[in-house]
Amino acid sequence: SNTTLPTLSLLSDDISCLSQPDWVLLSNVVHAFDTFSPVSEVQFIIEFLIKNSVDCQFILQQSQNIVNIIFQSIQSCISSTADFRIMTTDEQCSLVQRNMHGIWAFYSMVICHQSHMFDDWERKNIMTPLYGFDNVEYVKSITIRLDSDATLVKLLLMVLSFSSNCFAVHEDHNIKRDSLLMGTYRLFGSQNVYAEMMWKYMVYRYGYFESAKRFCELIKIMLDEIKLASTINDNNKIHHALVDKISEETERSLIIDHNKNIPLWGKTKT
């Protein structure tokens, strides 16, 4: 296609339907994801493993370490948002229980793709001991369909993070203690703001028809990833135990320090 896409800018004479507050919020979202991005850390582990002779057990340990790093990254990013901070601690824990499994699965795919995890068989083999050859190959096939617009992917992750539910497996035996059970509507305000901003951004960059195609493909990718993650959650005991442990530690951290060490939008004062 010879279609020229409009450039993304914050100039005052932009013709987009994004308002100035929209641009500020979009900039904050991008900054938060960039600040807490684990790509360099994951790449360091990958390079170390492919350049050194290590046994399968050590590779398995490092693959679990990568899982933990990615999980902590997305949680830090979400915790840095104003929408998350206005929630009570119980509501924050409920949101983690509802969505972090699904969000983590999608975000992991994105980070592994950005870290060149699927570029060759040596890199792919790093995650094989934990997830198996077929699952790794399937995730690689999904990443091929991933939108090349990193900003769009970040906005989708933010929309999904404040969804009322973003996973296909429910294991909470204390559902009556879910602080958002009777107040799911409280999430809609945050979700709708990000969803509207995402659509405005897409229309600005690509026009209505192309935006609709990209949006549909992103949703299809998300559904495919959730389906795979649910299957892994049911059948992979090591992964299940690892994610449960990380989730428990995350909730405990929320209760203890209430995100005090995470700056708003990842911005530190200078």
mmCIF file of N, CA, C and O in Angstrom, residues 55-151:
data_model
loop_
_atom_site.group_PDB
_atom_site.id
_atom_site.type_symbol
_atom_site.label_atom_id
_atom_site.label_comp_id
_atom_site.label_asym_id
_atom_site.label_seq_id
_atom_site.Cartn_x
_atom_site.Cartn_y
_atom_site.Cartn_z
ATOM 1 N N ASP A 55 22.996 -26.223 32.286
ATOM 2 C CA ASP A 55 22.143 -27.408 32.222
ATOM 3 C C ASP A 55 20.671 -27.016 32.134
ATOM 4 O O ASP A 55 20.297 -25.851 32.313
ATOM 5 N N CYS A 56 19.846 -28.007 31.868
ATOM 6 C CA CYS A 56 18.413 -27.775 31.650
ATOM 7 C C CYS A 56 17.733 -27.221 32.895
ATOM 8 O O CYS A 56 16.828 -26.396 32.796
ATOM 9 N N GLN A 57 18.180 -27.653 34.068
ATOM 10 C CA GLN A 57 17.575 -27.187 35.308
ATOM 11 C C GLN A 57 17.798 -25.693 35.500
ATOM 12 O O GLN A 57 16.898 -24.965 35.925
ATOM 13 N N PHE A 58 18.994 -25.234 35.156
ATOM 14 C CA PHE A 58 19.291 -23.801 35.283
ATOM 15 C C PHE A 58 18.457 -22.993 34.289
ATOM 16 O O PHE A 58 17.971 -21.908 34.616
ATOM 17 N N ILE A 59 18.295 -23.533 33.085
ATOM 18 C CA ILE A 59 17.462 -22.855 32.081
ATOM 19 C C ILE A 59 16.024 -22.755 32.570
ATOM 20 O O ILE A 59 15.367 -21.724 32.411
ATOM 21 N N LEU A 60 15.537 -23.835 33.187
ATOM 22 C CA LEU A 60 14.178 -23.825 33.736
ATOM 23 C C LEU A 60 14.038 -22.752 34.812
ATOM 24 O O LEU A 60 13.041 -22.018 34.847
ATOM 25 N N GLN A 61 15.042 -22.646 35.670
ATOM 26 C CA GLN A 61 15.012 -21.628 36.722
ATOM 27 C C GLN A 61 14.985 -20.224 36.129
ATOM 28 O O GLN A 61 14.251 -19.347 36.602
ATOM 29 N N GLN A 62 15.773 -20.022 35.082
ATOM 30 C CA GLN A 62 15.828 -18.698 34.466
ATOM 31 C C GLN A 62 14.558 -18.373 33.683
ATOM 32 O O GLN A 62 14.155 -17.208 33.603
ATOM 33 N N SER A 63 13.929 -19.386 33.116
ATOM 34 C CA SER A 63 12.657 -19.146 32.430
ATOM 35 C C SER A 63 11.596 -18.707 33.438
ATOM 36 O O SER A 63 10.776 -17.826 33.156
ATOM 37 N N GLN A 64 11.632 -19.295 34.625
ATOM 38 C CA GLN A 64 10.714 -18.870 35.684
ATOM 39 C C GLN A 64 11.065 -17.463 36.164
ATOM 40 O O GLN A 64 10.174 -16.674 36.509
ATOM 41 N N ASN A 65 12.343 -17.161 36.165
ATOM 42 C CA ASN A 65 12.783 -15.814 36.535
ATOM 43 C C ASN A 65 12.256 -14.788 35.540
ATOM 44 O O ASN A 65 11.813 -13.694 35.923
ATOM 45 N N ILE A 66 12.274 -15.139 34.261
ATOM 46 C CA ILE A 66 11.742 -14.251 33.224
ATOM 47 C C ILE A 66 10.249 -14.020 33.439
ATOM 48 O O ILE A 66 9.751 -12.896 33.319
ATOM 49 N N VAL A 67 9.529 -15.091 33.768
ATOM 50 C CA VAL A 67 8.094 -14.970 34.057
ATOM 51 C C VAL A 67 7.870 -13.975 35.192
ATOM 52 O O VAL A 67 7.009 -13.088 35.108
ATOM 53 N N ASN A 68 8.647 -14.107 36.238
ATOM 54 C CA ASN A 68 8.509 -13.229 37.400
ATOM 55 C C ASN A 68 8.834 -11.777 37.048
ATOM 56 O O ASN A 68 8.121 -10.848 37.454
ATOM 57 N N ILE A 69 9.888 -11.578 36.281
ATOM 58 C CA ILE A 69 10.292 -10.226 35.880
ATOM 59 C C ILE A 69 9.193 -9.548 35.071
ATOM 60 O O ILE A 69 8.862 -8.378 35.294
ATOM 61 N N ILE A 70 8.617 -10.284 34.136
ATOM 62 C CA ILE A 70 7.563 -9.720 33.288
ATOM 63 C C ILE A 70 6.315 -9.409 34.116
ATOM 64 O O ILE A 70 5.678 -8.363 33.935
ATOM 65 N N PHE A 71 5.976 -10.303 35.024
ATOM 66 C CA PHE A 71 4.804 -10.084 35.875
ATOM 67 C C PHE A 71 4.989 -8.827 36.730
ATOM 68 O O PHE A 71 4.080 -7.993 36.833
ATOM 69 N N GLN A 72 6.159 -8.694 37.344
ATOM 70 C CA GLN A 72 6.418 -7.534 38.188
ATOM 71 C C GLN A 72 6.398 -6.243 37.366
ATOM 72 O O GLN A 72 5.972 -5.190 37.854
ATOM 73 N N SER A 73 6.833 -6.334 36.127
ATOM 74 C CA SER A 73 6.852 -5.161 35.249
ATOM 75 C C SER A 73 5.446 -4.648 34.968
ATOM 76 O O SER A 73 5.159 -3.456 35.137
ATOM 77 N N ILE A 74 4.560 -5.537 34.545
ATOM 78 C CA ILE A 74 3.206 -5.097 34.206
ATOM 79 C C ILE A 74 2.458 -4.646 35.454
ATOM 80 O O ILE A 74 1.689 -3.681 35.418
ATOM 81 N N GLN A 75 2.718 -5.306 36.583
ATOM 82 C CA GLN A 75 2.052 -4.893 37.812
ATOM 83 C C GLN A 75 2.524 -3.510 38.249
ATOM 84 O O GLN A 75 1.728 -2.679 38.696
ATOM 85 N N SER A 76 3.812 -3.244 38.112
ATOM 86 C CA SER A 76 4.341 -1.919 38.464
ATOM 87 C C SER A 76 3.739 -0.848 37.565
ATOM 88 O O SER A 76 3.404 0.252 38.022
ATOM 89 N N CYS A 77 3.600 -1.178 36.296
ATOM 90 C CA CYS A 77 3.034 -0.227 35.341
ATOM 91 C C CYS A 77 1.591 0.116 35.706
ATOM 92 O O CYS A 77 1.222 1.290 35.767
ATOM 93 N N ILE A 78 0.787 -0.900 35.965
ATOM 94 C CA ILE A 78 -0.613 -0.668 36.327
ATOM 95 C C ILE A 78 -0.707 0.057 37.667
ATOM 96 O O ILE A 78 -1.537 0.954 37.853
ATOM 97 N N SER A 79 0.165 -0.312 38.597
ATOM 98 C CA SER A 79 0.143 0.312 39.922
ATOM 99 C C SER A 79 0.528 1.783 39.881
ATOM 100 O O SER A 79 0.219 2.533 40.810
ATOM 101 N N SER A 80 1.208 2.193 38.825
ATOM 102 C CA SER A 80 1.637 3.591 38.727
ATOM 103 C C SER A 80 0.543 4.507 38.192
ATOM 104 O O SER A 80 0.701 5.727 38.197
ATOM 105 N N THR A 81 -0.570 3.934 37.729
ATOM 106 C CA THR A 81 -1.637 4.749 37.148
ATOM 107 C C THR A 81 -2.488 5.403 38.229
ATOM 108 O O THR A 81 -2.655 4.858 39.326
ATOM 109 N N ALA A 82 -3.041 6.544 37.882
ATOM 110 C CA ALA A 82 -3.914 7.245 38.825
ATOM 111 C C ALA A 82 -5.177 6.433 39.094
ATOM 112 O O ALA A 82 -5.699 6.428 40.217
ATOM 113 N N ASP A 83 -5.671 5.730 38.073
ATOM 114 C CA ASP A 83 -6.902 4.946 38.222
ATOM 115 C C ASP A 83 -6.734 3.834 39.252
ATOM 116 O O ASP A 83 -7.664 3.531 40.005
ATOM 117 N N PHE A 84 -5.571 3.220 39.274
ATOM 118 C CA PHE A 84 -5.318 2.143 40.233
ATOM 119 C C PHE A 84 -5.153 2.700 41.638
ATOM 120 O O PHE A 84 -5.610 2.111 42.614
ATOM 121 N N ARG A 85 -4.545 3.858 41.736
ATOM 122 C CA ARG A 85 -4.234 4.423 43.049
ATOM 123 C C ARG A 85 -5.461 4.918 43.807
ATOM 124 O O ARG A 85 -5.432 4.999 45.035
ATOM 125 N N ILE A 86 -6.507 5.272 43.073
ATOM 126 C CA ILE A 86 -7.700 5.757 43.772
ATOM 127 C C ILE A 86 -8.527 4.603 44.333
ATOM 128 O O ILE A 86 -9.471 4.830 45.089
ATOM 129 N N MET A 87 -8.178 3.377 43.979
ATOM 130 C CA MET A 87 -8.883 2.217 44.509
ATOM 131 C C MET A 87 -8.436 1.934 45.939
ATOM 132 O O MET A 87 -7.319 2.265 46.332
ATOM 133 N N THR A 88 -9.318 1.300 46.689
ATOM 134 C CA THR A 88 -8.916 0.820 48.005
ATOM 135 C C THR A 88 -7.982 -0.371 47.822
ATOM 136 O O THR A 88 -7.920 -0.968 46.741
ATOM 137 N N THR A 89 -7.275 -0.737 48.868
ATOM 138 C CA THR A 89 -6.364 -1.883 48.785
ATOM 139 C C THR A 89 -7.120 -3.158 48.431
ATOM 140 O O THR A 89 -6.648 -3.972 47.627
ATOM 141 N N ASP A 90 -8.296 -3.351 49.014
ATOM 142 C CA ASP A 90 -9.100 -4.541 48.709
ATOM 143 C C ASP A 90 -9.507 -4.566 47.241
ATOM 144 O O ASP A 90 -9.509 -5.628 46.603
ATOM 145 N N GLU A 91 -9.865 -3.411 46.702
ATOM 146 C CA GLU A 91 -10.244 -3.336 45.290
ATOM 147 C C GLU A 91 -9.047 -3.614 44.389
ATOM 148 O O GLU A 91 -9.173 -4.271 43.350
ATOM 149 N N GLN A 92 -7.890 -3.116 44.777
ATOM 150 C CA GLN A 92 -6.677 -3.389 44.005
ATOM 151 C C GLN A 92 -6.378 -4.884 43.969
ATOM 152 O O GLN A 92 -6.051 -5.436 42.914
ATOM 153 N N CYS A 93 -6.501 -5.532 45.108
ATOM 154 C CA CYS A 93 -6.262 -6.979 45.173
ATOM 155 C C CYS A 93 -7.280 -7.733 44.321
ATOM 156 O O CYS A 93 -6.933 -8.712 43.648
ATOM 157 N N SER A 94 -8.521 -7.275 44.334
ATOM 158 C CA SER A 94 -9.558 -7.913 43.518
ATOM 159 C C SER A 94 -9.242 -7.776 42.036
ATOM 160 O O SER A 94 -9.428 -8.721 41.259
ATOM 161 N N LEU A 95 -8.755 -6.602 41.647
ATOM 162 C CA LEU A 95 -8.416 -6.378 40.240
ATOM 163 C C LEU A 95 -7.266 -7.284 39.814
ATOM 164 O O LEU A 95 -7.273 -7.831 38.704
ATOM 165 N N VAL A 96 -6.294 -7.459 40.695
ATOM 166 C CA VAL A 96 -5.171 -8.357 40.405
ATOM 167 C C VAL A 96 -5.683 -9.780 40.207
ATOM 168 O O VAL A 96 -5.295 -10.475 39.257
ATOM 169 N N GLN A 97 -6.567 -10.228 41.095
ATOM 170 C CA GLN A 97 -7.119 -11.578 40.994
ATOM 171 C C GLN A 97 -7.893 -11.767 39.696
ATOM 172 O O GLN A 97 -7.831 -12.825 39.068
ATOM 173 N N ARG A 98 -8.625 -10.748 39.294
ATOM 174 C CA ARG A 98 -9.479 -10.856 38.110
ATOM 175 C C ARG A 98 -8.677 -10.835 36.806
ATOM 176 O O ARG A 98 -8.957 -11.603 35.888
ATOM 177 N N ASN A 99 -7.705 -9.949 36.719
ATOM 178 C CA ASN A 99 -7.139 -9.624 35.410
ATOM 179 C C ASN A 99 -5.679 -9.967 35.181
ATOM 180 O O ASN A 99 -5.261 -10.108 34.028
ATOM 181 N N MET A 100 -4.888 -10.067 36.231
ATOM 182 C CA MET A 100 -3.452 -10.135 36.005
ATOM 183 C C MET A 100 -3.006 -11.388 35.261
ATOM 184 O O MET A 100 -2.022 -11.363 34.529
ATOM 185 N N HIS A 101 -3.715 -12.506 35.405
ATOM 186 C CA HIS A 101 -3.343 -13.715 34.666
ATOM 187 C C HIS A 101 -3.456 -13.470 33.159
ATOM 188 O O HIS A 101 -2.545 -13.798 32.392
ATOM 189 N N GLY A 102 -4.593 -12.908 32.747
ATOM 190 C CA GLY A 102 -4.802 -12.667 31.325
ATOM 191 C C GLY A 102 -3.908 -11.576 30.779
ATOM 192 O O GLY A 102 -3.336 -11.703 29.688
ATOM 193 N N ILE A 103 -3.763 -10.483 31.536
ATOM 194 C CA ILE A 103 -2.906 -9.387 31.102
ATOM 195 C C ILE A 103 -1.458 -9.845 31.029
ATOM 196 O O ILE A 103 -0.729 -9.529 30.086
ATOM 197 N N TRP A 104 -1.039 -10.604 32.033
ATOM 198 C CA TRP A 104 0.340 -11.099 32.040
ATOM 199 C C TRP A 104 0.616 -11.949 30.806
ATOM 200 O O TRP A 104 1.683 -11.834 30.189
ATOM 201 N N ALA A 105 -0.330 -12.808 30.426
ATOM 202 C CA ALA A 105 -0.126 -13.685 29.268
ATOM 203 C C ALA A 105 0.100 -12.868 27.997
ATOM 204 O O ALA A 105 1.018 -13.140 27.214
ATOM 205 N N PHE A 106 -0.739 -11.860 27.801
ATOM 206 C CA PHE A 106 -0.610 -11.015 26.607
ATOM 207 C C PHE A 106 0.680 -10.200 26.656
ATOM 208 O O PHE A 106 1.422 -10.114 25.668
ATOM 209 N N TYR A 107 0.955 -9.625 27.808
ATOM 210 C CA TYR A 107 2.148 -8.790 27.970
ATOM 211 C C TYR A 107 3.419 -9.624 27.810
ATOM 212 O O TYR A 107 4.410 -9.154 27.228
ATOM 213 N N SER A 108 3.398 -10.855 28.306
ATOM 214 C CA SER A 108 4.559 -11.738 28.167
ATOM 215 C C SER A 108 4.874 -11.992 26.703
ATOM 216 O O SER A 108 6.042 -11.996 26.293
ATOM 217 N N MET A 109 3.831 -12.221 25.927
ATOM 218 C CA MET A 109 4.018 -12.430 24.495
ATOM 219 C C MET A 109 4.666 -11.202 23.858
ATOM 220 O O MET A 109 5.602 -11.323 23.054
ATOM 221 N N VAL A 110 4.183 -10.025 24.233
ATOM 222 C CA VAL A 110 4.724 -8.777 23.682
ATOM 223 C C VAL A 110 6.196 -8.612 24.054
ATOM 224 O O VAL A 110 7.040 -8.303 23.204
ATOM 225 N N ILE A 111 6.521 -8.834 25.331
ATOM 226 C CA ILE A 111 7.897 -8.652 25.798
ATOM 227 C C ILE A 111 8.836 -9.680 25.173
ATOM 228 O O ILE A 111 9.959 -9.348 24.763
ATOM 229 N N CYS A 112 8.392 -10.923 25.081
ATOM 230 C CA CYS A 112 9.230 -11.955 24.455
ATOM 231 C C CYS A 112 9.492 -11.612 22.991
ATOM 232 O O CYS A 112 10.596 -11.825 22.475
ATOM 233 N N HIS A 113 8.488 -11.072 22.334
ATOM 234 C CA HIS A 113 8.650 -10.654 20.940
ATOM 235 C C HIS A 113 9.649 -9.501 20.839
ATOM 236 O O HIS A 113 10.558 -9.526 19.995
ATOM 237 N N GLN A 114 9.510 -8.507 21.707
ATOM 238 C CA GLN A 114 10.408 -7.355 21.687
ATOM 239 C C GLN A 114 11.828 -7.733 22.101
ATOM 240 O O GLN A 114 12.793 -7.071 21.703
ATOM 241 N N SER A 115 11.951 -8.797 22.884
ATOM 242 C CA SER A 115 13.265 -9.257 23.345
ATOM 243 C C SER A 115 13.908 -10.237 22.373
ATOM 244 O O SER A 115 14.974 -10.784 22.662
ATOM 245 N N HIS A 116 13.237 -10.480 21.245
ATOM 246 C CA HIS A 116 13.736 -11.394 20.199
ATOM 247 C C HIS A 116 13.853 -12.834 20.704
ATOM 248 O O HIS A 116 14.742 -13.576 20.282
ATOM 249 N N MET A 117 12.943 -13.194 21.593
ATOM 250 C CA MET A 117 12.942 -14.538 22.156
ATOM 251 C C MET A 117 12.679 -15.608 21.091
ATOM 252 O O MET A 117 13.128 -16.749 21.219
ATOM 253 N N PHE A 118 11.980 -15.243 20.026
ATOM 254 C CA PHE A 118 11.576 -16.236 19.031
ATOM 255 C C PHE A 118 12.402 -16.160 17.745
ATOM 256 O O PHE A 118 12.017 -16.730 16.725
ATOM 257 N N ASP A 119 13.532 -15.458 17.799
ATOM 258 C CA ASP A 119 14.313 -15.248 16.578
ATOM 259 C C ASP A 119 14.983 -16.517 16.061
ATOM 260 O O ASP A 119 15.155 -16.689 14.855
ATOM 261 N N ASP A 120 15.408 -17.398 16.957
ATOM 262 C CA ASP A 120 16.062 -18.637 16.527
ATOM 263 C C ASP A 120 15.816 -19.729 17.566
ATOM 264 O O ASP A 120 15.258 -19.474 18.638
ATOM 265 N N TRP A 121 16.230 -20.939 17.223
ATOM 266 C CA TRP A 121 15.905 -22.081 18.084
ATOM 267 C C TRP A 121 16.598 -21.999 19.436
ATOM 268 O O TRP A 121 16.055 -22.462 20.452
ATOM 269 N N GLU A 122 17.797 -21.399 19.511
ATOM 270 C CA GLU A 122 18.494 -21.279 20.791
ATOM 271 C C GLU A 122 17.693 -20.430 21.771
ATOM 272 O O GLU A 122 17.571 -20.762 22.953
ATOM 273 N N ARG A 123 17.163 -19.332 21.284
ATOM 274 C CA ARG A 123 16.380 -18.443 22.142
ATOM 275 C C ARG A 123 15.037 -19.080 22.511
ATOM 276 O O ARG A 123 14.594 -18.997 23.662
ATOM 277 N N LYS A 124 14.389 -19.696 21.556
ATOM 278 C CA LYS A 124 13.107 -20.347 21.834
ATOM 279 C C LYS A 124 13.259 -21.461 22.865
ATOM 280 O O LYS A 124 12.352 -21.697 23.673
ATOM 281 N N ASN A 125 14.402 -22.132 22.848
ATOM 282 C CA ASN A 125 14.630 -23.241 23.774
ATOM 283 C C ASN A 125 14.705 -22.799 25.231
ATOM 284 O O ASN A 125 14.618 -23.628 26.142
ATOM 285 N N ILE A 126 14.869 -21.507 25.460
ATOM 286 C CA ILE A 126 14.930 -21.009 26.836
ATOM 287 C C ILE A 126 13.598 -21.224 27.548
ATOM 288 O O ILE A 126 13.558 -21.558 28.739
ATOM 289 N N MET A 127 12.496 -21.043 26.833
ATOM 290 C CA MET A 127 11.175 -21.199 27.445
ATOM 291 C C MET A 127 10.597 -22.596 27.257
ATOM 292 O O MET A 127 9.578 -22.933 27.867
ATOM 293 N N THR A 128 11.250 -23.410 26.446
ATOM 294 C CA THR A 128 10.727 -24.753 26.165
ATOM 295 C C THR A 128 10.655 -25.654 27.398
ATOM 296 O O THR A 128 9.659 -26.370 27.577
ATOM 297 N N PRO A 129 11.670 -25.660 28.288
ATOM 298 C CA PRO A 129 11.565 -26.529 29.473
ATOM 299 C C PRO A 129 10.356 -26.215 30.351
ATOM 300 O O PRO A 129 9.821 -27.107 31.010
ATOM 301 N N LEU A 130 9.929 -24.962 30.352
ATOM 302 C CA LEU A 130 8.803 -24.561 31.194
ATOM 303 C C LEU A 130 7.463 -24.766 30.496
ATOM 304 O O LEU A 130 6.498 -25.221 31.117
ATOM 305 N N TYR A 131 7.400 -24.460 29.188
ATOM 306 C CA TYR A 131 6.105 -24.462 28.506
ATOM 307 C C TYR A 131 5.960 -25.487 27.388
ATOM 308 O O TYR A 131 4.853 -25.691 26.888
ATOM 309 N N GLY A 132 7.041 -26.116 26.997
ATOM 310 C CA GLY A 132 6.953 -27.117 25.947
ATOM 311 C C GLY A 132 7.103 -26.517 24.556
ATOM 312 O O GLY A 132 6.772 -25.346 24.327
ATOM 313 N N PHE A 133 7.582 -27.333 23.634
ATOM 314 C CA PHE A 133 7.877 -26.870 22.273
ATOM 315 C C PHE A 133 6.631 -26.345 21.561
ATOM 316 O O PHE A 133 6.657 -25.279 20.940
ATOM 317 N N ASP A 134 5.531 -27.088 21.637
ATOM 318 C CA ASP A 134 4.320 -26.715 20.896
ATOM 319 C C ASP A 134 3.768 -25.367 21.346
ATOM 320 O O ASP A 134 3.355 -24.542 20.516
ATOM 321 N N ASN A 135 3.743 -25.135 22.652
ATOM 322 C CA ASN A 135 3.219 -23.864 23.160
ATOM 323 C C ASN A 135 4.107 -22.688 22.760
ATOM 324 O O ASN A 135 3.607 -21.609 22.415
ATOM 325 N N VAL A 136 5.416 -22.894 22.810
ATOM 326 C CA VAL A 136 6.338 -21.830 22.418
ATOM 327 C C VAL A 136 6.161 -21.495 20.939
ATOM 328 O O VAL A 136 6.119 -20.321 20.549
ATOM 329 N N GLU A 137 6.023 -22.520 20.113
ATOM 330 C CA GLU A 137 5.829 -22.295 18.682
ATOM 331 C C GLU A 137 4.493 -21.598 18.408
ATOM 332 O O GLU A 137 4.389 -20.746 17.520
ATOM 333 N N TYR A 138 3.480 -21.954 19.189
ATOM 334 C CA TYR A 138 2.170 -21.332 18.994
ATOM 335 C C TYR A 138 2.211 -19.849 19.355
ATOM 336 O O TYR A 138 1.652 -19.004 18.640
ATOM 337 N N VAL A 139 2.887 -19.531 20.456
ATOM 338 C CA VAL A 139 3.019 -18.123 20.841
ATOM 339 C C VAL A 139 3.785 -17.358 19.769
ATOM 340 O O VAL A 139 3.433 -16.220 19.425
ATOM 341 N N LYS A 140 4.817 -17.975 19.225
ATOM 342 C CA LYS A 140 5.565 -17.325 18.147
ATOM 343 C C LYS A 140 4.642 -17.013 16.970
ATOM 344 O O LYS A 140 4.716 -15.923 16.381
ATOM 345 N N SER A 141 3.769 -17.954 16.630
ATOM 346 C CA SER A 141 2.854 -17.741 15.506
ATOM 347 C C SER A 141 1.890 -16.593 15.783
ATOM 348 O O SER A 141 1.483 -15.869 14.868
ATOM 349 N N ILE A 142 1.526 -16.409 17.053
ATOM 350 C CA ILE A 142 0.638 -15.302 17.414
ATOM 351 C C ILE A 142 1.372 -13.970 17.286
ATOM 352 O O ILE A 142 0.807 -12.976 16.814
ATOM 353 N N THR A 143 2.637 -13.944 17.697
ATOM 354 C CA THR A 143 3.388 -12.683 17.658
ATOM 355 C C THR A 143 3.571 -12.171 16.234
ATOM 356 O O THR A 143 3.724 -10.966 16.024
ATOM 357 N N ILE A 144 3.547 -13.076 15.266
ATOM 358 C CA ILE A 144 3.673 -12.661 13.867
ATOM 359 C C ILE A 144 2.505 -11.761 13.477
ATOM 360 O O ILE A 144 2.630 -10.867 12.639
ATOM 361 N N ARG A 145 1.347 -11.975 14.118
ATOM 362 C CA ARG A 145 0.152 -11.182 13.826
ATOM 363 C C ARG A 145 0.073 -9.920 14.671
ATOM 364 O O ARG A 145 -0.829 -9.094 14.483
ATOM 365 N N LEU A 146 0.996 -9.755 15.607
ATOM 366 C CA LEU A 146 0.937 -8.632 16.542
ATOM 367 C C LEU A 146 1.125 -7.306 15.817
ATOM 368 O O LEU A 146 1.979 -7.182 14.939
ATOM 369 N N ASP A 147 0.333 -6.322 16.186
ATOM 370 C CA ASP A 147 0.414 -5.005 15.556
ATOM 371 C C ASP A 147 1.782 -4.387 15.789
ATOM 372 O O ASP A 147 2.330 -4.458 16.891
ATOM 373 N N SER A 148 2.332 -3.782 14.755
ATOM 374 C CA SER A 148 3.663 -3.182 14.856
ATOM 375 C C SER A 148 3.654 -1.851 15.602
ATOM 376 O O SER A 148 4.716 -1.333 15.962
ATOM 377 N N ASP A 149 2.478 -1.299 15.838
ATOM 378 C CA ASP A 149 2.350 -0.025 16.548
ATOM 379 C C ASP A 149 2.410 -0.293 18.053
ATOM 380 O O ASP A 149 1.426 -0.707 18.669
ATOM 381 N N ALA A 150 3.571 -0.044 18.655
ATOM 382 C CA ALA A 150 3.766 -0.335 20.075
ATOM 383 C C ALA A 150 2.849 0.505 20.960
ATOM 384 O O ALA A 150 2.384 0.037 22.009
ATOM 385 N N THR A 151 2.570 1.734 20.550
ATOM 386 C CA THR A 151 1.679 2.599 21.334
ATOM 387 C C THR A 151 0.278 2.012 21.395
ATOM 388 O O THR A 151 -0.366 2.013 22.451
#
